[in-house]
Coordinates of C-alpha atoms in Angstrom, one line a residue:
Chain A
X28 CA -16.1 45.7 100.9
X29 CA -19.5 43.9 100.6
X30 CA -20.8 47.7 103.5
X31 CA -19.1 49.8 100.2
X32 CA -21.1 47.6 97.3
X33 CA -24.6 48.1 99.7
X34 CA -24.1 51.5 100.0
X35 CA -23.3 51.7 96.1
X36 CA -26.8 50.3 95.0
X37 CA -28.1 52.4 98.2
X38 CA -26.6 55.3 96.0
X39 CA -27.9 53.9 92.8
X40 CA -31.5 52.9 94.4
X41 CA -33.2 54.7 91.3
X42 CA -30.9 53.7 88.2
X43 CA -31.5 50.0 89.8
X44 CA -35.6 50.5 89.9
X45 CA -35.4 51.2 86.2
X46 CA -33.0 47.8 85.5
X47 CA -35.8 45.8 86.8
X48 CA -38.5 47.6 85.1
X49 CA -37.0 47.2 82.1
X50 CA -35.8 44.4 82.3
X51 CA -39.5 43.4 82.3
X52 CA -40.2 45.2 79.6
X53 CA -37.8 43.9 77.4
X54 CA -39.3 40.0 77.8
X55 CA -42.4 41.7 76.6
X56 CA -42.0 42.9 74.3
X57 CA -40.0 41.3 72.5
X58 CA -42.1 38.0 73.5
X59 CA -45.2 38.7 71.1
X60 CA -43.0 39.4 68.0
X61 CA -43.2 36.8 64.9
X62 CA -41.0 35.0 64.2
X63 CA -41.1 36.7 61.0
X64 CA -40.2 40.1 62.0
X65 CA -36.7 38.0 63.9
X66 CA -33.8 39.2 62.2
X67 CA -34.9 42.7 61.9
X68 CA -35.6 42.8 65.0
X69 CA -31.8 41.2 66.5
X70 CA -30.4 43.3 63.9
X71 CA -32.8 47.3 65.3
X72 CA -31.6 46.3 69.3
X73 CA -27.9 45.9 67.8
X74 CA -28.1 49.8 66.7
X75 CA -30.4 50.3 70.2
X76 CA -27.2 49.5 72.4
X77 CA -24.9 51.6 70.6
X78 CA -26.6 54.6 72.9
X79 CA -22.9 53.6 74.6
X80 CA -21.6 56.0 71.9
X81 CA -22.6 58.5 74.9
X82 CA -20.4 57.4 77.1
X83 CA -17.2 57.0 74.8
X84 CA -18.7 60.6 74.2
X85 CA -18.3 61.7 77.4
X86 CA -15.0 60.1 77.6
X87 CA -13.3 62.1 74.8
X88 CA -15.4 65.2 75.6
X89 CA -13.4 64.9 79.2
X90 CA -10.4 63.4 78.2
X91 CA -7.9 65.8 78.7
X92 CA -5.6 67.5 75.8
X93 CA -2.3 66.0 77.0
X94 CA -3.6 62.9 77.9
X95 CA -2.7 61.0 74.8
X96 CA -3.7 57.7 75.3
X97 CA -7.5 58.8 77.1
X98 CA -7.8 61.0 73.8
X99 CA -6.7 58.1 70.9
X100 CA -8.8 55.2 73.2
X101 CA -11.9 57.7 72.8
X102 CA -11.3 58.8 69.6
X103 CA -11.8 55.2 68.6
X104 CA -14.3 54.2 71.2
X105 CA -16.1 57.6 68.9
X106 CA -15.5 55.8 65.9
X107 CA -16.3 52.2 66.3
X108 CA -20.1 53.2 69.2
X109 CA -20.6 55.9 65.4
X110 CA -20.3 52.1 63.8
X111 CA -22.7 50.5 65.6
X112 CA -25.3 53.0 65.7
X113 CA -25.2 54.6 62.1
X114 CA -24.9 50.8 60.7
X115 CA -27.0 49.5 63.0
X116 CA -29.9 51.0 61.9
X117 CA -29.5 51.3 58.4
X118 CA -29.2 48.4 57.7
X119 CA -32.2 47.0 60.0
X120 CA -34.0 50.2 57.6
X121 CA -32.7 48.2 55.2
X122 CA -34.6 45.0 56.0
X123 CA -37.2 46.7 56.3
X124 CA -37.3 48.6 53.3
X125 CA -38.2 45.0 51.6
X126 CA -41.5 44.3 54.1
X127 CA -42.7 47.5 53.5
X128 CA -42.8 47.2 49.3
X129 CA -44.4 43.9 50.0
X130 CA -47.2 44.6 52.8
X131 CA -47.8 47.3 50.0
X132 CA -48.2 43.9 47.4
X133 CA -51.0 42.6 48.9
X134 CA -53.0 45.2 49.0
X135 CA -52.3 46.6 44.9
X136 CA -52.9 43.2 44.6
X137 CA -56.4 42.1 46.3
X138 CA -57.9 46.2 45.0
X139 CA -56.6 45.0 41.4
X140 CA -58.5 41.3 41.9
X141 CA -61.5 43.5 43.9
X142 CA -62.5 45.6 40.4
X143 CA -61.4 42.7 38.3
Chain B
X10 CA -19.9 73.4 96.6
X11 CA -22.8 73.0 93.9
X12 CA -23.3 69.3 94.4
X13 CA -24.6 69.5 98.2
X14 CA -26.2 72.8 97.6
X15 CA -28.3 71.2 95.2
X16 CA -29.2 68.6 96.8
X17 CA -30.2 70.4 100.0
X18 CA -31.9 73.4 98.1
X19 CA -34.2 70.8 96.3
X20 CA -35.4 67.8 96.4
X21 CA -33.4 65.8 93.8
X22 CA -32.7 62.1 93.8
X23 CA -29.6 62.0 93.8
X24 CA -29.1 59.5 90.6
X25 CA -29.6 62.0 88.6
X26 CA -28.6 64.9 90.7
X27 CA -25.1 65.2 88.6
X28 CA -27.2 65.7 85.0
X29 CA -29.4 68.3 86.6
X30 CA -26.3 69.9 88.3
X31 CA -25.6 72.6 86.2
X32 CA -28.6 74.3 87.3
X33 CA -26.2 76.0 90.2
X34 CA -24.9 78.2 86.5
X35 CA -28.2 79.3 85.9
X36 CA -28.7 77.5 82.3
X37 CA -32.2 75.2 83.1
X38 CA -30.8 71.5 81.4
X39 CA -32.8 70.0 79.1
X40 CA -30.5 67.1 78.6
X41 CA -32.7 64.8 81.1
X42 CA -35.4 66.0 80.1
X43 CA -33.8 64.5 76.0
X44 CA -32.4 61.2 78.1
X45 CA -36.3 60.7 78.6
X46 CA -37.6 61.6 75.1
X47 CA -34.7 59.2 73.7
X48 CA -35.4 56.0 76.1
X49 CA -39.1 56.6 75.1
X50 CA -38.4 56.3 71.7
X51 CA -36.5 53.2 72.7
X52 CA -39.5 51.2 74.2
X53 CA -41.6 52.1 71.2
X54 CA -39.0 51.2 68.7
X55 CA -38.9 48.1 70.2
X56 CA -42.7 47.6 70.5
X57 CA -43.4 48.8 67.1
X58 CA -40.7 46.2 65.4
X59 CA -42.0 43.7 66.5
X60 CA -45.4 44.3 64.6
X61 CA -44.5 44.0 60.6
X62 CA -46.8 47.1 59.7
X63 CA -45.4 49.2 62.2
X64 CA -41.2 48.3 62.2
X65 CA -39.9 51.1 59.3
X66 CA -41.5 53.8 61.3
X67 CA -40.7 52.6 64.8
X68 CA -37.0 51.6 63.7
X69 CA -36.8 55.4 62.3
X70 CA -38.1 56.3 65.6
X71 CA -35.4 55.0 67.5
X72 CA -32.9 56.5 65.2
X73 CA -34.5 59.5 65.9
X74 CA -34.4 59.2 69.8
X75 CA -31.0 58.3 69.0
X76 CA -29.7 61.0 66.4
X77 CA -31.3 63.4 69.3
X78 CA -29.1 61.5 72.6
X79 CA -26.0 62.0 71.0
X80 CA -27.0 66.4 70.5
X81 CA -27.7 66.4 73.2
X82 CA -24.9 65.5 75.0
X83 CA -22.2 66.6 72.2
X84 CA -23.6 69.9 73.5
X85 CA -25.5 70.1 76.5
X86 CA -23.6 67.5 78.6
X87 CA -21.9 69.4 81.8
X88 CA -20.0 66.9 84.8
X89 CA -19.1 69.8 87.3
X90 CA -20.8 72.6 85.2
X91 CA -18.1 72.3 83.0
X92 CA -19.2 71.5 79.3
X93 CA -16.9 68.7 77.1
X94 CA -13.9 69.6 74.5
X95 CA -12.3 68.5 72.1
X96 CA -15.1 68.8 70.1
X97 CA -13.1 68.3 67.1
X98 CA -11.9 64.9 67.7
X99 CA -15.5 64.1 68.4
X100 CA -16.8 65.5 65.3
X101 CA -13.2 63.7 63.2
X102 CA -15.0 60.4 64.9
X103 CA -18.8 60.5 64.7
X104 CA -18.4 61.9 60.4
X105 CA -15.8 58.2 60.0
X106 CA -17.9 55.8 61.9
X107 CA -20.7 57.6 60.1
X108 CA -19.3 57.4 56.4
X109 CA -18.0 54.2 57.0
X110 CA -21.3 52.8 58.7
X111 CA -23.2 53.8 56.0
X112 CA -21.1 52.4 53.2
X113 CA -20.6 49.2 54.6
X114 CA -24.8 49.1 56.0
X115 CA -25.3 49.9 52.1
X116 CA -23.0 48.0 50.0
X117 CA -23.6 44.0 52.6
X118 CA -25.1 41.8 50.3
X119 CA -29.0 40.4 51.6
X120 CA -26.8 36.9 52.3
X121 CA -23.7 38.7 54.5
X122 CA -26.6 40.5 56.7
X123 CA -25.9 38.3 60.1
X124 CA -22.4 38.6 59.5
X125 CA -22.7 42.5 59.6
X126 CA -25.1 42.4 62.0
X127 CA -22.1 40.3 64.1
X128 CA -19.6 43.4 62.9
X129 CA -21.4 46.3 63.9
X130 CA -22.5 44.5 67.5
X131 CA -18.6 43.7 68.1
X132 CA -18.2 46.9 67.6
X133 CA -20.6 48.4 70.5
X134 CA -19.0 46.0 72.9
X135 CA -15.2 47.4 71.8
X136 CA -16.0 50.4 72.7
X137 CA -17.9 49.4 76.0
X138 CA -14.3 47.6 76.9
X139 CA -12.5 50.8 75.2
X140 CA -14.7 53.6 77.6
X141 CA -13.8 51.3 80.5
X142 CA -10.1 51.4 80.2
X143 CA -10.5 55.2 79.7
X144 CA -12.0 55.5 83.1
X145 CA -9.8 53.1 84.8
X146 CA -7.0 54.9 84.1
X147 CA -8.6 58.4 85.0
X148 CA -9.5 56.9 87.8
X149 CA -5.9 55.5 89.2
X150 CA -3.7 57.9 87.5
X151 CA -3.0 60.7 90.5
X152 CA -2.4 64.3 88.8
X153 CA -1.6 67.1 90.6
X154 CA -5.5 68.1 90.9
X155 CA -7.9 66.4 90.1
X156 CA -7.9 62.1 89.5
X157 CA -8.8 60.2 92.6
X158 CA -8.0 63.6 95.0
X159 CA -11.2 65.1 93.6
X160 CA -13.2 61.5 93.1
X161 CA -12.7 61.3 97.0
X162 CA -13.3 64.2 97.6
X163 CA -16.9 64.5 95.2
X164 CA -17.2 61.1 97.3
X165 CA -17.3 62.2 100.7
X166 CA -19.6 65.0 99.9
X167 CA -21.6 64.1 97.8
X168 CA -22.0 60.2 97.5
X169 CA -19.6 58.8 100.4
X170 CA -16.8 56.7 99.9
X171 CA -18.3 53.5 98.6
X172 CA -18.5 55.0 95.6
X173 CA -15.1 54.3 94.1
X174 CA -15.3 50.2 94.9
X175 CA -18.3 50.2 93.3
X176 CA -17.6 52.2 90.1
X177 CA -14.5 49.6 89.8
X178 CA -16.9 47.8 90.1
X179 CA -18.8 48.9 87.1
X180 CA -15.8 50.4 84.6
X181 CA -14.5 45.8 85.4
X182 CA -18.2 44.6 84.7
X183 CA -18.1 46.9 81.3
X184 CA -14.2 46.0 80.8
X185 CA -15.5 42.3 81.1
X186 CA -18.7 42.1 79.2
X187 CA -17.5 44.9 75.9
X188 CA -14.2 42.2 75.7
X189 CA -16.1 38.8 75.3
X190 CA -19.1 40.3 73.1
X191 CA -15.6 42.1 71.1
X192 CA -13.8 39.1 70.8
X193 CA -16.6 36.7 70.2
X194 CA -18.9 39.1 67.5
X195 CA -15.3 38.5 65.6
X196 CA -15.2 35.1 65.7
X197 CA -18.9 35.0 65.1
X198 CA -18.1 37.3 62.3
X199 CA -14.8 34.8 60.3
X200 CA -16.9 32.2 60.8
X201 CA -20.2 33.4 58.8
X202 CA -17.4 34.1 56.3
X203 CA -16.4 31.3 55.5
X204 CA -12.6 32.7 56.7
X205 CA -12.7 30.9 60.5
X206 CA -13.1 27.1 60.5
X207 CA -14.9 25.2 64.0
X208 CA -11.9 24.3 66.3
X209 CA -12.5 22.8 69.3
X210 CA -10.1 20.3 71.7
X211 CA -10.5 18.1 74.4
X212 CA -11.4 19.6 77.7
X213 CA -12.1 22.9 76.3
X214 CA -14.6 23.8 78.4
X215 CA -12.8 23.1 82.0
X216 CA -10.6 25.7 80.3
X217 CA -13.2 27.9 79.2
X218 CA -14.5 28.0 82.9
X219 CA -11.1 28.0 84.1
X220 CA -10.2 31.5 81.9
X221 CA -14.0 33.5 83.2
X222 CA -13.2 32.4 87.0
X223 CA -9.3 33.6 86.8
X224 CA -10.0 36.6 85.1
X225 CA -13.5 37.3 88.4
X226 CA -10.9 36.6 91.4
X227 CA -8.5 39.1 89.3
X228 CA -11.5 41.6 88.8
X229 CA -12.4 40.7 92.6
X230 CA -9.2 41.2 94.3
X231 CA -9.1 44.1 92.0
X232 CA -11.9 46.0 94.0
X233 CA -11.2 44.9 97.8
X234 CA -7.6 46.4 96.4
X235 CA -9.6 49.9 95.7
X236 CA -11.6 49.7 98.6
X237 CA -8.7 48.5 101.0
X238 CA -7.0 51.5 99.9
X239 CA -9.3 53.9 100.4
X240 CA -10.6 53.3 103.9
X241 CA -8.3 54.2 105.8
X242 CA -7.0 56.4 103.5
X243 CA -10.3 59.2 104.6
X244 CA -10.1 58.2 107.7
X245 CA -6.3 60.3 107.9
X246 CA -7.2 62.7 106.0
X247 CA -6.9 63.2 101.6
X248 CA -3.7 62.4 101.6
X249 CA -4.7 59.1 98.4
X250 CA -2.2 57.7 97.3
X251 CA -2.6 53.8 95.0
X252 CA 0.2 52.4 96.9
X253 CA -0.3 49.5 94.9
X254 CA -1.1 50.7 92.0
X255 CA 1.7 49.2 90.3
X256 CA -0.1 45.8 90.3
X257 CA -4.0 47.0 90.0
X258 CA -2.6 48.4 86.6
X259 CA -1.5 44.7 85.9
X260 CA -4.8 43.2 87.0
X261 CA -6.5 45.7 85.1
X262 CA -4.6 44.7 82.1
X263 CA -4.2 41.4 83.3
X264 CA -8.7 40.4 83.5
X265 CA -8.8 42.2 79.9
X266 CA -6.7 39.7 78.4
X267 CA -8.5 37.4 79.4
X268 CA -12.0 38.2 78.8
X269 CA -9.7 38.3 74.5
X270 CA -9.5 34.9 75.0
X271 CA -12.7 34.4 76.6
X272 CA -14.8 35.7 74.1
X273 CA -12.6 34.0 71.7
X274 CA -12.8 30.5 73.0
X275 CA -16.5 30.6 74.1
X276 CA -17.7 31.0 69.6
X277 CA -14.7 28.6 68.6
X278 CA -16.6 25.5 68.9
X279 CA -20.1 26.7 68.5
X280 CA -20.8 26.0 65.5
X281 CA -23.5 24.9 62.5
X282 CA -26.7 26.0 62.9
X283 CA -25.9 27.6 65.8
X284 CA -24.2 30.7 64.8
X285 CA -27.7 33.0 64.9
X286 CA -28.0 31.7 69.0
X287 CA -23.9 32.8 70.1
X288 CA -24.8 36.1 68.1
X289 CA -28.2 36.7 69.5
X290 CA -26.8 36.2 73.0
X291 CA -23.5 38.5 72.5
X292 CA -26.4 41.4 71.0
X293 CA -27.5 41.2 74.8
X294 CA -23.9 40.7 76.2
X295 CA -23.7 44.2 74.4
X296 CA -26.5 45.9 75.9
X297 CA -25.9 44.4 79.4
X298 CA -22.2 46.3 78.8
X299 CA -23.8 49.4 78.1
X300 CA -25.9 49.8 81.3
X301 CA -23.0 49.8 82.9
X302 CA -21.9 52.9 81.2
X303 CA -25.3 53.8 82.0
X304 CA -24.3 54.1 85.6
X305 CA -20.8 54.6 85.0
X306 CA -22.1 58.4 84.4
X307 CA -25.8 58.0 86.2
X308 CA -27.4 58.2 83.1
X309 CA -30.7 57.1 82.4
X310 CA -31.0 56.3 78.8
X311 CA -27.8 54.2 78.6
X312 CA -29.5 52.5 80.9
X313 CA -32.4 51.5 79.3
X314 CA -31.4 50.9 75.8
X315 CA -28.5 48.8 77.3
X316 CA -31.2 46.8 79.3
X317 CA -34.1 46.7 76.8
X318 CA -32.5 45.4 74.5
X319 CA -30.4 43.2 77.6
X320 CA -33.1 41.1 78.3
X321 CA -34.7 41.4 74.7
X322 CA -31.9 39.6 73.4
X323 CA -31.7 37.4 76.2
X324 CA -35.5 36.0 75.5
X325 CA -35.2 36.3 72.1
X326 CA -31.8 33.7 71.8
X327 CA -34.3 31.4 74.0
X328 CA -37.1 31.5 71.6
X329 CA -34.7 30.3 68.9
X330 CA -33.3 27.8 70.9
X331 CA -37.0 26.2 71.8
X332 CA -37.0 26.6 68.3
X333 CA -34.5 24.2 67.1
X334 CA -35.5 22.3 70.9
X335 CA -33.2 22.7 72.8
X336 CA -31.5 24.8 75.8
X337 CA -29.4 27.2 75.8
X338 CA -26.7 24.8 78.5
X339 CA -26.6 22.4 75.7
X340 CA -25.3 25.0 72.3
X341 CA -23.1 26.3 74.5
X342 CA -21.6 23.1 76.2
X343 CA -22.4 20.0 73.3
X344 CA -20.1 22.6 70.8
X345 CA -22.6 21.3 67.8
X346 CA -20.2 21.5 65.0
X347 CA -17.4 20.2 67.0
X348 CA -18.2 17.5 67.9
X349 CA -18.6 14.0 66.0
X350 CA -20.5 13.8 63.6
X351 CA -22.5 11.0 64.2
X352 CA -21.8 7.7 62.5
X353 CA -20.7 7.9 58.8
X354 CA -23.4 4.3 57.8
X355 CA -23.4 3.2 55.0
X356 CA -25.6 5.5 52.4
X357 CA -27.5 3.4 49.7
X358 CA -27.0 5.3 46.2
X359 CA -29.2 8.6 45.1
X360 CA -31.2 9.8 42.3
X361 CA -30.5 12.3 40.2
X362 CA -32.9 14.4 37.8
X363 CA -32.4 16.3 34.9
X364 CA -33.9 19.8 34.3
X365 CA -36.1 18.8 32.1
X366 CA -37.7 16.8 34.0
X367 CA -38.5 17.9 37.1
X368 CA -39.3 21.1 34.6
X369 CA -42.0 18.1 33.8
X370 CA -42.6 17.4 37.6
X371 CA -43.2 20.7 39.1
X372 CA -45.8 22.0 35.3
X373 CA -47.6 19.3 35.7
X374 CA -47.9 19.4 39.7
X375 CA -51.1 20.1 41.4
X376 CA -49.2 21.3 44.7
X377 CA -45.9 22.9 45.0
X378 CA -44.1 23.3 47.8
X379 CA -41.0 25.4 47.9
X380 CA -38.1 24.9 51.6
X381 CA -35.7 27.8 50.5
X382 CA -32.2 27.6 53.1
X383 CA -29.0 29.0 52.8
X384 CA -28.4 28.0 49.8
X385 CA -30.8 30.1 47.8
X386 CA -29.3 32.9 49.9
X387 CA -25.4 32.2 48.6
X388 CA -26.4 32.0 45.2
X389 CA -29.2 34.9 45.4
X390 CA -31.4 33.1 43.6
X391 CA -35.4 35.0 45.7
X392 CA -35.7 36.9 42.2
X393 CA -35.8 33.9 40.5
X394 CA -37.8 31.9 42.8
X395 CA -40.6 34.7 42.7
X396 CA -40.7 34.1 38.9
X397 CA -41.2 30.4 39.0
X398 CA -43.6 30.9 41.6
X399 CA -45.4 33.0 39.9
X400 CA -44.8 30.5 36.8
X401 CA -46.1 28.1 37.9
X402 CA -49.1 30.2 39.4
X403 CA -50.0 30.8 35.8
X404 CA -50.0 27.3 35.0
X405 CA -52.9 26.5 38.0
X406 CA -49.9 25.0 40.3
X407 CA -51.3 25.9 43.9
X408 CA -47.0 27.1 45.4
X409 CA -46.0 27.5 48.9
X410 CA -42.6 28.2 50.7
X411 CA -42.0 26.6 53.6
X412 CA -39.8 28.4 56.2
X413 CA -38.5 26.8 59.2
X414 CA -37.3 28.8 62.4
X415 CA -33.5 28.7 61.5
X416 CA -33.8 28.7 58.2
X417 CA -30.8 29.9 56.7
X418 CA -28.1 32.1 59.3
X419 CA -30.1 33.7 61.0
X420 CA -33.9 33.7 62.2
X421 CA -35.9 34.9 59.5
X422 CA -33.3 35.1 57.1
X423 CA -35.6 33.2 54.8
X424 CA -38.3 35.6 55.2
X425 CA -36.3 39.1 54.5
X426 CA -34.8 37.2 51.3
X427 CA -37.8 36.7 49.7
X428 CA -39.8 39.6 51.2
X429 CA -36.8 41.2 48.8
X430 CA -38.2 39.4 46.2
X431 CA -41.4 40.4 46.2
X432 CA -43.3 36.5 47.6
X433 CA -46.2 37.9 49.1
X434 CA -47.1 37.1 52.9
X435 CA -49.4 34.6 52.8
X436 CA -47.6 32.7 50.2
X437 CA -45.4 31.7 53.7
X438 CA -45.4 29.2 55.8
X439 CA -44.5 27.9 59.8
X440 CA -43.0 24.6 60.0
X441 CA -46.8 23.3 62.3
X442 CA -48.5 23.6 58.6
X443 CA -46.4 22.9 56.5
X444 CA -45.7 20.3 57.9
X445 CA -49.9 19.1 58.0
X446 CA -49.6 20.2 54.5
X447 CA -46.9 18.3 53.1
X448 CA -48.7 14.2 53.1
X449 CA -51.2 16.0 50.0
X450 CA -48.0 17.4 48.2
X451 CA -47.0 16.7 44.9
X452 CA -43.4 18.5 44.8
X453 CA -41.5 20.0 47.2
X454 CA -38.4 21.8 45.7
X455 CA -35.7 22.1 48.3
X456 CA -33.7 24.8 47.7
X457 CA -30.3 25.0 49.5
X458 CA -31.6 23.8 52.7
X459 CA -30.2 20.5 54.1
X460 CA -30.4 20.0 58.6
X461 CA -33.5 21.4 58.4
X462 CA -35.3 19.1 56.4
X463 CA -33.0 16.1 57.9
X464 CA -34.4 13.4 59.2
X465 CA -32.3 12.1 61.3
X466 CA -32.7 15.0 64.0
X467 CA -35.7 12.5 64.1
X468 CA -35.2 8.8 64.2
X469 CA -31.9 8.9 64.8
X470 CA -31.1 9.6 68.5
X471 CA -27.3 9.5 67.5
X472 CA -27.3 12.3 65.2
X473 CA -26.3 16.2 66.2
X474 CA -29.8 17.5 65.1
X475 CA -31.1 14.8 67.8
X476 CA -35.5 15.8 68.4
X477 CA -34.9 19.2 67.1
X478 CA -38.5 19.6 64.8
X479 CA -38.2 20.0 61.3
X480 CA -40.0 20.1 58.0
X481 CA -41.2 16.4 57.1
X482 CA -40.8 17.4 53.3
X483 CA -40.4 13.5 52.4
X484 CA -44.4 13.1 53.6
X485 CA -45.0 14.7 50.2
X486 CA -45.6 12.3 47.0
X487 CA -41.4 13.2 45.8
X488 CA -39.0 14.8 46.4
X489 CA -36.5 17.2 44.3
X490 CA -33.5 18.4 46.4
X491 CA -30.8 21.2 44.4
X492 CA -27.8 21.1 46.1
X493 CA -24.4 21.7 44.5
X494 CA -22.9 18.8 45.7
X495 CA -23.2 15.5 47.3
X496 CA -21.7 17.9 50.7
X497 CA -22.7 18.2 54.0
X498 CA -25.0 21.1 55.2
X499 CA -23.2 23.5 57.5
X500 CA -23.3 20.8 61.0
X501 CA -21.2 19.1 59.1
X502 CA -24.4 15.9 58.7
X503 CA -25.6 13.6 55.9
X504 CA -28.5 13.6 55.3
X505 CA -30.4 10.6 54.8
X506 CA -32.9 11.9 53.1
X507 CA -30.8 12.0 49.8
X508 CA -31.1 8.6 49.8
X509 CA -34.6 8.3 49.8
X510 CA -36.1 6.2 47.4
X511 CA -38.7 9.5 46.3
X512 CA -35.9 11.9 46.7
X513 CA -34.9 12.8 44.0
X514 CA -30.7 14.8 43.2
X515 CA -30.6 18.1 40.7
X516 CA -27.1 19.3 41.3
X517 CA -26.1 22.6 40.4
X518 CA -25.7 26.7 42.3
X519 CA -30.3 27.3 43.1
X520 CA -29.5 30.3 40.4
X521 CA -28.6 28.9 37.7
X522 CA -30.8 25.9 38.4
X523 CA -33.9 28.0 38.8
X524 CA -33.3 29.8 35.6
X525 CA -32.9 26.7 33.7
X526 CA -36.1 25.2 35.0
X527 CA -37.7 28.7 33.8
X528 CA -36.9 28.4 30.8
X529 CA -37.9 24.9 30.3
X530 CA -41.7 25.6 31.7
X531 CA -41.9 27.5 29.5
X532 CA -41.8 25.1 26.8
X533 CA -43.8 22.3 28.7

């Protein structure tokens, strides 16, 4: 068993490289986030792991027409995955919309203050 | 075989060959490039999400990359030269999920945002688990042509016999992590909207470990069983049948069931202020479950997306624990809400203050600091709060907000809420700045915050929140606490602050109280 797991690793070596580099990249990117953005960031990350929808689409698209279990489960997976992606990005956008209107306000205020 | 020709004709690395397989059919496939673009947009998106000015654009860029990857998969994906079918099902699923997702995300109130994130996270986990269930059934079923035999043919000619047990391992990992994330997120969702109460029993941690241990052993046995069945059959030719089909299937569903139980037991006893930490942790779990799909389909975009979220979510979890001065182990094992809530000491008398009196105090102060908490979010009082702040500023009172990193139910919850009401950034002070400012502050107005201003965190070693950094509002000249009643906060701990001589209680719903304050101050 160990031998076959080792050869599995060997066959997927470059995927494993991606994993290791992505781990460090994720740490690097997040460590610099101000606490103000923690909630939108969590929500944005939540939307990004919705990429699992691609697996659901493949499962659905490869299901044989007479395999009802695969069809139903695949269909359910596509719905749930889409919920994750769409809901996640829309919620994040809603949160950030508020930040945008706010980051413009100080500018406009300071401009009016200067003009006064 | 196209696969072997491909590998000999072109020096293509093994990991992505399945993506390029249809090169053999003469069509140039853009899918790997689309996946590359998708992965890059995720990285750029996360990066941009970490700066206030670019955050919204970053989210849109990631969403664009995701759309591209989804459309690319639907129309360009080929496996062994075959394209996907069942388009009706796929588009129906996308439509249903999309419509519900947009509606739910648009309708949800700002207060319910954390629940919503938890719910969407659970959906992702369930999606990963379902993929594992379907792929497992696909792998062990032996239809006349295809199924395991074709898998083995592919294994011999393409990758070697190891792929089957490796595949089983990945499927099981995706199943366990996805299911735990789903079950845990559902419990977290129920807890945040008050449908599920904290629940703990003696020896729960041992039961939890036992459940996890049994499912890991069952999973390991499953991988070994499939491995053992494949090896001898291969040498004997291609006649392959998993005689232990029954028990293998049975074990697989046992692992699924145990994962659900573990997910529920894992989140059940964790309560109070620790819920954000749990959601963040479950978020990173789902990321890892999605990455398992990346291995399953040799799909780099699922891999980068999943692992990025997995590692970023873990770091975010640790940052949140650090803000509370606790270790992750302590959060997960220490059962905040379920454990004893400190000895109920004899408390003194508290002092109530009327709205007109509070209005006078605020109107004639020179420096006021507002401490918002979950009560502000529940009452949707952020706009009233901003109005009060502007009114006081017009009278020449300096008004600031003190934001505790874990105020509300999620880190940054208060920032988002106040941002909605157009409160300018520079008015928000972080904990360290605020703690320096409190001694020179005339009045502190605590709006529905409790545990984050509880002095027990500093001076009562028996308190469950002992050691957590707090906003030291007791150093101000006067503290006005707005609460609905004397009931303890979310963590279920009595707050000594309310009984201090400098503290006055202003009971009522935060929004109504603020509106009354505004009317009163206008008349002062």
